[in-house]
Coordinates of N, CA and C in Angstrom, one line a residue:
Chain A
X1475 N 89.3 -24.6 -31.4 CA 89.8 -23.3 -32.0 C 88.7 -22.6 -32.7
X1476 N 88.7 -21.3 -32.6 CA 87.7 -20.4 -33.3 C 88.3 -19.9 -34.6
X1477 N 87.6 -20.1 -35.7 CA 88.1 -19.8 -37.0 C 87.0 -19.4 -37.9
X1478 N 87.3 -18.4 -38.8 CA 86.3 -18.1 -39.9 C 87.1 -18.1 -41.2
X1479 N 86.6 -18.8 -42.1 CA 87.2 -18.9 -43.4 C 86.3 -18.3 -44.5
X1480 N 86.9 -17.3 -45.2 CA 86.2 -16.7 -46.4 C 87.2 -17.1 -47.5
X1481 N 86.8 -18.1 -48.2 CA 87.7 -18.7 -49.3 C 87.8 -17.8 -50.5
X1482 N 86.8 -16.9 -50.7 CA 86.9 -16.1 -51.9 C 87.6 -14.8 -51.5
X1483 N 88.8 -14.6 -52.1 CA 89.6 -13.4 -51.8 C 89.0 -12.2 -52.5
X1484 N 88.6 -12.4 -53.8 CA 88.1 -11.3 -54.5 C 87.1 -11.8 -55.5
X1485 N 86.0 -11.1 -55.7 CA 84.9 -11.4 -56.6 C 84.6 -10.1 -57.5
X1486 N 84.5 -10.3 -58.8 CA 84.1 -9.2 -59.6 C 82.8 -9.6 -60.4
X1487 N 81.9 -8.7 -60.3 CA 80.6 -8.9 -61.0 C 80.2 -7.7 -61.8
X1488 N 79.3 -7.8 -62.7 CA 78.7 -6.7 -63.4 C 77.5 -6.3 -62.7
X1489 N 77.2 -5.0 -62.7 CA 76.0 -4.5 -62.0 C 74.8 -5.3 -62.4
X1490 N 73.9 -5.5 -61.5 CA 72.6 -6.2 -61.6 C 72.8 -7.7 -61.5
X1491 N 74.0 -8.2 -61.4 CA 74.2 -9.7 -61.2 C 74.0 -9.9 -59.7
X1492 N 73.6 -11.2 -59.4 CA 73.5 -11.6 -58.0 C 74.9 -12.2 -57.7
X1493 N 75.2 -12.0 -56.4 CA 76.6 -12.5 -56.0 C 76.4 -13.1 -54.5
X1494 N 77.1 -14.2 -54.3 CA 77.1 -14.9 -53.0 C 78.5 -14.9 -52.4
X1495 N 78.6 -14.4 -51.2 CA 79.9 -14.4 -50.5 C 79.8 -15.6 -49.5
X1496 N 80.8 -16.4 -49.5 CA 80.8 -17.6 -48.7 C 81.5 -17.4 -47.3
X1497 N 81.0 -18.0 -46.3 CA 81.7 -18.0 -45.0 C 81.5 -19.3 -44.3
X1498 N 82.6 -19.9 -43.9 CA 82.6 -21.1 -43.1 C 83.3 -20.9 -41.8
X1499 N 82.7 -21.4 -40.7 CA 83.2 -21.1 -39.4 C 83.5 -22.4 -38.6
X1500 N 84.4 -22.3 -37.7 CA 84.7 -23.4 -36.8 C 84.6 -22.9 -35.3
X1501 N 83.9 -23.7 -34.5 CA 83.9 -23.4 -33.1 C 83.4 -24.7 -32.4
X1502 N 83.9 -24.9 -31.2 CA 83.4 -26.0 -30.4 C 82.2 -25.6 -29.5
X1503 N 82.0 -24.3 -29.4 CA 80.9 -23.8 -28.6 C 79.6 -24.2 -29.3
X1504 N 78.6 -24.5 -28.5 CA 77.3 -24.8 -29.1 C 76.5 -23.5 -29.2
X1505 N 76.8 -22.5 -28.5 CA 76.2 -21.2 -28.6 C 77.2 -20.2 -29.1
X1506 N 76.8 -19.6 -30.2 CA 77.7 -18.6 -30.8 C 76.9 -17.7 -31.6
X1507 N 77.6 -16.6 -32.0 CA 76.9 -15.6 -32.9 C 77.8 -15.4 -34.1
X1508 N 77.1 -15.1 -35.2 CA 77.7 -14.8 -36.5 C 77.3 -13.5 -37.0
X1509 N 78.3 -12.8 -37.6 CA 78.1 -11.4 -38.1 C 78.6 -11.3 -39.5
X1510 N 78.1 -10.3 -40.1 CA 78.7 -9.8 -41.4 C 78.9 -8.2 -41.2
X1511 N 80.1 -7.8 -41.6 CA 80.4 -6.4 -41.6 C 80.8 -6.0 -43.1
X1512 N 80.6 -4.8 -43.4 CA 81.0 -4.2 -44.7 C 82.0 -3.1 -44.5
X1513 N 83.1 -3.2 -45.3 CA 84.1 -2.1 -45.2 C 84.2 -1.5 -46.6
X1514 N 83.5 -0.3 -46.8 CA 83.6 0.3 -48.1 C 85.0 1.0 -48.3
X1515 N 85.2 1.5 -49.5 CA 86.6 2.1 -49.8 C 86.9 3.2 -48.8
X1516 N 86.0 3.8 -48.2 CA 86.3 4.9 -47.2 C 86.9 4.3 -45.9
X1517 N 86.7 3.1 -45.7 CA 87.5 2.4 -44.6 C 86.7 2.0 -43.3
X1518 N 85.5 2.6 -43.1 CA 84.9 2.3 -41.9 C 84.3 0.9 -41.9
X1519 N 84.0 0.3 -40.8 CA 83.4 -1.0 -40.7 C 81.9 -0.8 -40.3
X1520 N 81.0 -1.4 -41.2 CA 79.6 -1.2 -41.0 C 79.0 -2.5 -40.6
X1521 N 78.3 -2.5 -39.5 CA 77.6 -3.7 -39.1 C 76.4 -4.0 -40.0
X1522 N 76.2 -5.3 -40.5 CA 75.1 -5.6 -41.4 C 74.1 -6.5 -40.7
X1523 N 74.6 -7.6 -40.0 CA 73.7 -8.5 -39.5 C 74.3 -9.3 -38.3
X1524 N 73.5 -9.8 -37.4 CA 73.9 -10.7 -36.4 C 72.9 -11.9 -36.4
X1525 N 73.5 -13.1 -36.2 CA 72.7 -14.3 -36.1 C 73.1 -15.1 -34.9
X1526 N 72.2 -15.7 -34.2 CA 72.7 -16.6 -33.1 C 72.6 -18.1 -33.6
X1527 N 73.3 -18.9 -32.9 CA 73.4 -20.3 -33.4 C 72.1 -21.1 -33.3
X1528 N 71.1 -20.6 -32.6 CA 69.8 -21.3 -32.4 C 68.8 -20.8 -33.5
X1529 N 69.1 -19.9 -34.3 CA 68.2 -19.3 -35.2 C 68.7 -19.6 -36.6
X1530 N 68.1 -20.6 -37.2 CA 68.6 -21.0 -38.6 C 67.7 -20.4 -39.7
X1531 N 66.8 -19.5 -39.3 CA 66.0 -18.9 -40.3 C 66.8 -18.0 -41.2
X1532 N 66.5 -18.1 -42.5 CA 67.2 -17.2 -43.4 C 66.6 -15.8 -43.2
X1533 N 67.4 -14.8 -43.5 CA 67.0 -13.5 -43.3 C 67.2 -12.7 -44.6
X1534 N 66.2 -11.8 -44.9 CA 66.3 -11.0 -46.1 C 66.1 -9.5 -45.6
X1535 N 66.9 -8.7 -46.1 CA 66.8 -7.2 -45.9 C 67.1 -6.5 -47.2
X1536 N 66.0 -6.2 -47.9 CA 66.1 -5.5 -49.1 C 66.8 -6.4 -50.1
X1537 N 68.0 -6.0 -50.7 CA 68.7 -6.8 -51.7 C 69.6 -7.8 -51.0
X1538 N 69.7 -7.7 -49.7 CA 70.6 -8.6 -49.0 C 69.9 -9.8 -48.4
X1539 N 70.5 -11.0 -48.4 CA 69.9 -12.1 -47.7 C 71.1 -13.0 -47.2
X1540 N 70.7 -13.7 -46.1 CA 71.7 -14.5 -45.5 C 71.2 -15.9 -45.3
X1541 N 72.1 -16.9 -45.5 CA 71.7 -18.3 -45.4 C 72.6 -18.9 -44.4
X1542 N 72.0 -19.3 -43.3 CA 72.8 -19.9 -42.2 C 72.5 -21.4 -42.1
X1543 N 73.5 -22.2 -42.3 CA 73.3 -23.7 -42.2 C 74.3 -24.3 -41.2
X1544 N 73.8 -24.7 -40.1 CA 74.6 -25.3 -39.0 C 75.2 -26.6 -39.5
X1545 N 74.5 -27.3 -40.4 CA 75.0 -28.6 -40.8 C 76.3 -28.5 -41.5
X1546 N 76.5 -27.4 -42.2 CA 77.7 -27.2 -43.0 C 78.6 -26.1 -42.4
X1547 N 78.2 -25.6 -41.2 CA 78.9 -24.5 -40.6 C 79.1 -23.3 -41.5
X1548 N 78.1 -23.0 -42.2 CA 78.2 -21.9 -43.2 C 77.2 -20.8 -42.9
X1549 N 77.6 -19.6 -43.3 CA 76.7 -18.4 -43.1 C 77.0 -17.5 -44.3
X1550 N 76.3 -17.8 -45.4 CA 76.6 -17.2 -46.6 C 75.7 -15.9 -46.8
X1551 N 76.3 -15.0 -47.6 CA 75.6 -13.7 -47.8 C 75.4 -13.5 -49.3
X1552 N 74.2 -13.2 -49.7 CA 73.9 -13.0 -51.1 C 73.4 -11.5 -51.3
X1553 N 73.9 -10.9 -52.3 CA 73.4 -9.6 -52.7 C 72.7 -9.8 -54.1
X1554 N 71.5 -9.4 -54.1 CA 70.7 -9.6 -55.3 C 70.8 -8.3 -56.1
X1555 N 70.9 -8.4 -57.4 CA 70.9 -7.2 -58.3 C 72.0 -6.2 -57.8
X1556 N 73.2 -6.6 -57.8 CA 74.3 -5.8 -57.2 C 74.4 -4.5 -57.8
X1557 N 74.9 -3.5 -57.1 CA 75.1 -2.2 -57.5 C 76.5 -1.7 -57.3
X1558 N 77.0 -0.7 -58.0 CA 78.3 -0.3 -57.8 C 78.6 0.1 -56.3
X1559 N 77.6 0.6 -55.7 CA 77.8 1.0 -54.3 C 78.0 -0.2 -53.3
X1560 N 77.8 -1.3 -53.8 CA 78.0 -2.5 -53.0 C 79.5 -2.9 -53.0
X1561 N 80.3 -2.3 -53.8 CA 81.7 -2.5 -53.9 C 82.4 -2.2 -52.5
X1562 N 83.0 -3.2 -52.0 CA 83.5 -3.1 -50.6 C 84.2 -4.4 -50.2
X1563 N 84.8 -4.4 -49.1 CA 85.3 -5.7 -48.5 C 84.3 -6.1 -47.5
X1564 N 83.9 -7.4 -47.5 CA 82.9 -7.9 -46.6 C 83.6 -8.9 -45.7
X1565 N 83.3 -8.7 -44.4 CA 83.9 -9.6 -43.4 C 82.8 -10.4 -42.7
X1566 N 83.0 -11.7 -42.6 CA 82.2 -12.6 -41.8 C 83.0 -12.7 -40.4
X1567 N 82.2 -12.7 -39.3 CA 82.9 -12.8 -38.0 C 82.1 -13.7 -37.1
X1568 N 82.8 -14.2 -36.1 CA 82.2 -15.2 -35.1 C 82.4 -14.8 -33.7
X1569 N 81.5 -14.9 -32.8 CA 81.7 -14.8 -31.4 C 81.2 -16.1 -30.7
X1570 N 82.1 -17.0 -30.3 CA 81.6 -18.1 -29.5 C 81.3 -17.6 -28.1
X1571 N 80.2 -18.0 -27.5 CA 79.8 -17.4 -26.2 C 80.9 -17.6 -25.1
X1572 N 81.6 -18.7 -25.2 CA 82.6 -19.0 -24.2 C 83.9 -18.2 -24.4
X1573 N 83.8 -17.3 -25.4 CA 85.0 -16.6 -25.8 C 84.9 -15.1 -25.4
X1574 N 83.9 -14.8 -24.6 CA 83.6 -13.4 -24.3 C 82.9 -12.7 -25.5
X1575 N 83.1 -11.4 -25.7 CA 82.4 -10.8 -26.8 C 83.5 -10.3 -27.8
X1576 N 84.5 -11.1 -28.0 CA 85.6 -10.8 -29.0 C 85.2 -11.3 -30.4
X1577 N 85.2 -10.5 -31.3 CA 85.0 -10.9 -32.7 C 86.2 -11.6 -33.3
X1578 N 85.9 -12.7 -33.9 CA 86.9 -13.4 -34.7 C 86.5 -13.2 -36.1
X1579 N 87.4 -12.5 -36.9 CA 87.0 -12.1 -38.2 C 87.7 -13.1 -39.2
X1580 N 87.0 -13.3 -40.4 CA 87.6 -13.9 -41.5 C 88.5 -12.9 -42.2
X1581 N 89.1 -13.4 -43.3 CA 90.1 -12.5 -44.0 C 89.4 -11.5 -44.9
X1582 N 88.1 -11.7 -45.1 CA 87.4 -10.7 -45.9 C 87.4 -11.1 -47.4
X1583 N 86.3 -10.7 -48.1 CA 86.1 -10.9 -49.5 C 86.0 -9.5 -50.1
X1584 N 86.8 -9.2 -51.1 CA 86.7 -8.0 -51.8 C 85.7 -8.2 -52.9
X1585 N 84.7 -7.3 -52.9 CA 83.7 -7.4 -54.0 C 83.8 -6.2 -54.8
X1586 N 84.0 -6.4 -56.1 CA 84.0 -5.3 -57.1 C 82.8 -5.4 -58.0
X1587 N 82.0 -4.4 -58.0 CA 80.8 -4.4 -58.9 C 81.1 -3.3 -60.0
X1588 N 81.1 -3.8 -61.2 CA 81.4 -2.9 -62.4 C 80.1 -2.5 -63.1
X1589 N 80.1 -1.3 -63.5 CA 78.9 -0.7 -64.2 C 78.9 -1.1 -65.7
Chain B
X413 N 76.6 6.9 -40.0 CA 77.4 7.3 -38.8 C 77.1 6.3 -37.7
X414 N 78.2 5.6 -37.2 CA 78.0 4.6 -36.1 C 77.8 5.2 -34.8
X415 N 78.2 6.5 -34.6 CA 78.2 7.1 -33.3 C 79.5 7.0 -32.5
X416 N 80.4 6.1 -33.0 CA 81.7 6.0 -32.4 C 82.7 6.9 -33.0
X417 N 83.4 7.7 -32.2 CA 84.3 8.7 -32.7 C 85.7 8.4 -32.4
X418 N 86.5 8.3 -33.4 CA 87.9 8.1 -33.2 C 88.8 9.3 -33.7
X419 N 89.8 9.6 -32.9 CA 90.7 10.7 -33.3 C 92.1 10.2 -33.0
X420 N 93.1 10.7 -33.7 CA 92.9 11.3 -35.0 C 92.6 10.3 -36.1
X421 N 92.3 10.8 -37.3 CA 92.0 9.9 -38.4 C 93.3 9.3 -39.0
X422 N 94.3 10.1 -39.0 CA 95.6 9.7 -39.6 C 96.7 10.1 -38.6
X423 N 97.7 9.3 -38.6 CA 98.8 9.6 -37.7 C 100.1 9.1 -38.4
X424 N 101.0 10.0 -38.6 CA 102.3 9.6 -39.2 C 103.4 9.9 -38.2
X425 N 104.2 8.9 -37.9 CA 105.3 9.1 -36.9 C 106.4 8.2 -37.3
X426 N 107.4 8.3 -36.4 CA 108.7 7.5 -36.7 C 108.9 6.4 -35.8
X427 N 109.7 5.5 -36.1 CA 110.0 4.3 -35.3 C 110.6 4.8 -33.9
X428 N 110.2 4.1 -32.9 CA 110.7 4.5 -31.5 C 109.8 5.4 -30.8
X429 N 108.8 6.1 -31.5 CA 108.0 7.1 -30.9 C 106.8 6.4 -30.2
X430 N 106.0 7.3 -29.5 CA 104.8 6.9 -28.8 C 103.6 7.7 -29.3
X431 N 102.5 7.0 -29.4 CA 101.3 7.7 -29.8 C 100.1 7.3 -29.0
X432 N 99.1 8.1 -29.0 CA 97.8 7.8 -28.3 C 96.7 8.0 -29.2
X433 N 95.9 6.9 -29.3 CA 94.7 7.0 -30.1 C 93.5 7.1 -29.2
X434 N 92.5 7.9 -29.6 CA 91.4 8.1 -28.7 C 90.1 7.7 -29.3
X435 N 89.2 7.2 -28.4 CA 87.9 6.7 -28.9 C 86.8 7.2 -27.9
X436 N 85.7 7.7 -28.5 CA 84.5 8.0 -27.7 C 83.4 7.0 -28.2
X437 N 82.9 6.2 -27.3 CA 81.9 5.2 -27.7 C 80.5 5.9 -28.0
X438 N 79.6 5.1 -28.6 CA 78.3 5.5 -28.8 C 77.6 5.9 -27.5
X439 N 76.7 6.8 -27.5 CA 76.0 7.2 -26.3 C 75.3 6.0 -25.8
X440 N 75.5 5.7 -24.5 CA 74.8 4.6 -23.8 C 75.6 3.3 -23.9
X441 N 76.7 3.2 -24.7 CA 77.5 2.0 -24.7 C 78.5 2.1 -23.6
X442 N 78.7 0.9 -22.9 CA 79.6 0.9 -21.7 C 80.8 0.1 -22.0
X443 N 80.8 -0.7 -23.1 CA 81.9 -1.5 -23.4 C 82.7 -1.0 -24.7
X444 N 84.0 -1.0 -24.6 CA 84.8 -0.5 -25.7 C 85.8 -1.6 -26.1
X445 N 86.0 -1.7 -27.4 CA 87.0 -2.7 -27.9 C 87.9 -2.0 -28.8
X446 N 89.2 -2.6 -28.9 CA 90.1 -2.1 -29.8 C 90.5 -3.3 -30.7
X447 N 90.6 -3.0 -32.0 CA 91.0 -4.0 -33.0 C 92.1 -3.3 -33.9
X448 N 93.0 -4.2 -34.4 CA 94.0 -3.8 -35.4 C 93.7 -4.5 -36.7
X449 N 93.8 -3.7 -37.8 CA 93.7 -4.2 -39.1 C 95.0 -4.0 -39.9
X450 N 95.7 -5.1 -40.2 CA 96.9 -5.0 -41.0 C 96.8 -5.9 -42.1
X451 N 97.7 -5.7 -43.1 CA 97.7 -6.5 -44.3 C 98.0 -7.9 -44.1
X452 N 99.0 -8.2 -43.2 CA 99.4 -9.5 -42.9 C 98.5 -10.3 -41.9
X453 N 98.0 -9.6 -40.9 CA 97.3 -10.2 -39.8 C 95.8 -10.1 -40.0
X454 N 95.3 -9.2 -40.9 CA 93.8 -9.0 -41.0 C 93.3 -8.2 -39.8
X455 N 92.1 -8.5 -39.4 CA 91.4 -7.8 -38.3 C 91.6 -8.6 -37.1
X456 N 92.3 -8.0 -36.1 CA 92.5 -8.8 -34.8 C 92.1 -8.0 -33.6
X457 N 91.5 -8.7 -32.7 CA 91.1 -8.1 -31.4 C 92.3 -7.8 -30.5
X458 N 92.3 -6.7 -30.0 CA 93.4 -6.3 -29.1 C 93.0 -6.4 -27.6
X459 N 92.0 -5.6 -27.2 CA 91.6 -5.5 -25.8 C 90.2 -4.9 -25.7
X460 N 89.6 -5.2 -24.6 CA 88.2 -4.8 -24.3 C 88.1 -4.2 -22.9
X461 N 87.3 -3.2 -22.8 CA 87.0 -2.6 -21.5 C 85.5 -2.5 -21.3
X462 N 85.1 -2.6 -20.0 CA 83.7 -2.4 -19.7 C 83.6 -1.6 -18.5
X463 N 83.0 -0.5 -18.6 CA 82.8 0.4 -17.5 C 84.1 0.7 -16.7
X464 N 85.1 0.9 -17.4 CA 86.4 1.3 -16.8 C 87.3 0.2 -16.5
X465 N 86.8 -1.0 -16.6 CA 87.7 -2.2 -16.2 C 88.1 -3.0 -17.4
X466 N 89.3 -3.5 -17.4 CA 89.7 -4.4 -18.5 C 88.9 -5.6 -18.4
X467 N 88.4 -6.1 -19.6 CA 87.5 -7.2 -19.6 C 88.2 -8.4 -20.3
X468 N 88.9 -8.2 -21.3 CA 89.5 -9.2 -22.1 C 90.7 -8.7 -22.9
X469 N 91.6 -9.6 -23.1 CA 92.8 -9.2 -23.9 C 93.0 -10.2 -25.0
X470 N 93.4 -9.7 -26.1 CA 93.7 -10.6 -27.3 C 95.2 -10.5 -27.5
X471 N 95.6 -10.5 -28.8 CA 97.0 -10.5 -29.1 C 97.6 -9.1 -29.0
X472 N 97.6 -8.5 -27.9 CA 98.1 -7.2 -27.7 C 99.5 -7.2 -27.2
X473 N 100.4 -6.5 -27.9 CA 101.8 -6.4 -27.6 C 102.0 -5.7 -26.2
X474 N 103.1 -6.1 -25.5 CA 103.4 -5.4 -24.2 C 103.6 -4.0 -24.4
X475 N 104.1 -3.6 -25.6 CA 104.3 -2.1 -25.9 C 103.0 -1.3 -26.0
X476 N 101.9 -2.0 -26.1 CA 100.6 -1.4 -26.2 C 99.9 -1.4 -24.9
X477 N 99.2 -0.4 -24.6 CA 98.3 -0.4 -23.4 C 97.1 0.4 -23.7
X478 N 96.1 0.2 -22.9 CA 94.8 1.0 -23.1 C 94.2 1.3 -21.7
X479 N 93.3 2.2 -21.7 CA 92.5 2.4 -20.5 C 91.1 3.0 -21.0
X480 N 90.2 2.9 -20.0 CA 88.9 3.5 -20.3 C 88.6 4.4 -19.1
X481 N 88.2 5.6 -19.3 CA 88.1 6.6 -18.3 C 86.7 6.7 -17.8
X482 N 86.5 7.4 -16.7 CA 85.2 7.5 -16.1 C 84.1 8.0 -17.0
X483 N 84.5 8.8 -18.0 CA 83.4 9.3 -19.0 C 83.3 8.3 -20.1
X484 N 83.9 7.2 -20.0 CA 83.8 6.0 -20.9 C 84.6 6.1 -22.2
X485 N 85.2 7.3 -22.4 CA 86.1 7.3 -23.6 C 87.3 6.4 -23.3
X486 N 88.0 6.0 -24.3 CA 89.1 5.1 -24.2 C 90.3 5.6 -25.0
X487 N 91.5 5.2 -24.5 CA 92.7 5.6 -25.2 C 93.5 4.3 -25.4
X488 N 94.2 4.2 -26.5 CA 95.1 3.1 -26.8 C 96.5 3.8 -27.0
X489 N 97.4 3.4 -26.2 CA 98.8 3.9 -26.2 C 99.7 2.9 -26.8
X490 N 100.4 3.4 -27.8 CA 101.4 2.5 -28.5 C 102.7 3.1 -28.4
X491 N 103.7 2.4 -27.8 CA 105.0 2.9 -27.6 C 106.1 2.1 -28.3
X492 N 107.3 2.7 -28.3 CA 108.4 2.1 -29.0 C 108.0 1.5 -30.4
X493 N 107.4 2.4 -31.1 CA 106.8 2.0 -32.4 C 107.8 1.4 -33.4
X494 N 107.3 0.4 -34.1 CA 108.1 -0.3 -35.1 C 107.3 -0.2 -36.4
X495 N 108.0 -0.5 -37.5 CA 107.4 -0.4 -38.8 C 106.2 -1.3 -38.9
X496 N 106.3 -2.4 -38.3 CA 105.2 -3.4 -38.3 C 103.9 -3.0 -37.6
X497 N 104.0 -1.9 -36.9 CA 102.8 -1.4 -36.2 C 101.9 -0.6 -37.1
X498 N 102.4 -0.3 -38.3 CA 101.6 0.5 -39.2 C 100.3 -0.3 -39.5
X499 N 99.2 0.3 -39.3 CA 97.9 -0.4 -39.4 C 96.8 0.5 -39.3
X500 N 95.6 0.0 -39.5 CA 94.4 0.8 -39.2 C 93.9 0.2 -37.8
X501 N 93.7 1.2 -36.9 CA 93.2 0.8 -35.5 C 91.8 1.2 -35.4
X502 N 91.0 0.2 -35.1 CA 89.5 0.5 -34.9 C 89.2 0.4 -33.4
X503 N 88.3 1.3 -33.1 CA 87.6 1.2 -31.8 C 86.1 0.8 -32.1
X504 N 85.6 0.0 -31.2 CA 84.2 -0.4 -31.4 C 83.5 -0.3 -30.0
X505 N 82.2 -0.2 -30.0 CA 81.5 -0.1 -28.7 C 80.3 -0.9 -28.7
X506 N 79.8 -1.4 -27.6 CA 78.6 -2.1 -27.4 C 77.9 -1.7 -26.1
X507 N 76.6 -2.0 -26.0 CA 75.9 -1.6 -24.8 C 76.5 -2.3 -23.6
X508 N 76.8 -3.6 -23.7 CA 77.3 -4.3 -22.6 C 78.3 -5.3 -23.2
X509 N 79.1 -6.0 -22.3 CA 80.0 -7.0 -22.8 C 79.4 -8.3 -23.0
X510 N 78.1 -8.5 -22.9 CA 77.5 -9.8 -23.1 C 77.8 -10.3 -24.5
X511 N 78.2 -11.6 -24.5 CA 78.6 -12.2 -25.8 C 77.4 -12.0 -26.8
X512 N 77.8 -11.6 -28.0 CA 76.8 -11.5 -29.1 C 76.3 -10.1 -29.2
X513 N 76.6 -9.2 -28.3 CA 76.1 -7.8 -28.5 C 76.8 -7.2 -29.7
X514 N 76.0 -6.7 -30.6 CA 76.6 -6.1 -31.8 C 77.6 -5.0 -31.4
X515 N 78.7 -5.0 -32.1 CA 79.7 -4.0 -31.9 C 79.7 -3.0 -33.0
X516 N 79.7 -1.7 -32.7 CA 79.6 -0.7 -33.7 C 80.9 0.0 -33.8
X517 N 81.5 0.1 -35.0 CA 82.9 0.6 -35.1 C 83.0 2.0 -35.5
X518 N 84.1 2.6 -35.1 CA 84.4 4.0 -35.5 C 85.1 3.9 -36.9
X519 N 85.5 5.0 -37.4 CA 86.1 5.1 -38.7 C 87.5 4.7 -38.8
X520 N 88.1 4.5 -37.6 CA 89.5 4.0 -37.5 C 90.5 5.1 -37.5
X521 N 91.7 4.8 -37.0 CA 92.8 5.7 -37.0 C 93.9 5.0 -37.9
X522 N 94.3 5.6 -38.9 CA 95.4 5.0 -39.8 C 96.7 5.5 -39.3
X523 N 97.5 4.5 -38.8 CA 98.8 4.8 -38.2 C 99.9 4.4 -39.2
X524 N 100.7 5.3 -39.6 CA 101.8 5.1 -40.5 C 103.1 5.3 -39.8
X525 N 104.0 4.3 -39.8 CA 105.3 4.5 -39.1 C 106.4 4.6 -40.2
X526 N 107.1 5.7 -40.2 CA 108.1 5.9 -41.2 C 109.5 5.5 -40.8

């Protein structure tokens, strides 16, 4: 079965704090892709990153970083020095290669950054 | 701006009615996907088209149908609407249907059934 679990339903932080959003996935496929999407209050879904199962290098993009660990089936997302504009719902998603190109989404984590 | 255009942004209608949601993919993208976001089910894949052909189906109700036209725009038709169909419907597109291709989403159509 393909499944993505985002155990944190909601996180509140104060501006400039670092915050990590957890994502755990399940798949029997050895080849798969992992994604993070952001849904700001305006409602659109914004693509943030894609990772394939053979690339375990961590990635950093500005204040965003991603930690992919196959050993624990996790793909966590850290925002450094959070800002109010980071307030959004963040979704982790999975595409197992044997499943076509259908995104399997987690339930999402609501991030509230207070000034 | 993702380049994916969805119309209308909001739709309010009554139970039993039929509606059509429209999507224009990003320039150059040949594959279109439809997703439903509801409070109880979260974000769920409905259906995928590639170059006019249905490619994959998810948990799409029989009352729902879709198609992709020669100009690559897509329409999602929802009929015999029920209260539970109230949701945000997203269209996404990708260059090809190859697994792992990033999908870029439109702003969604919010459907409210009264």
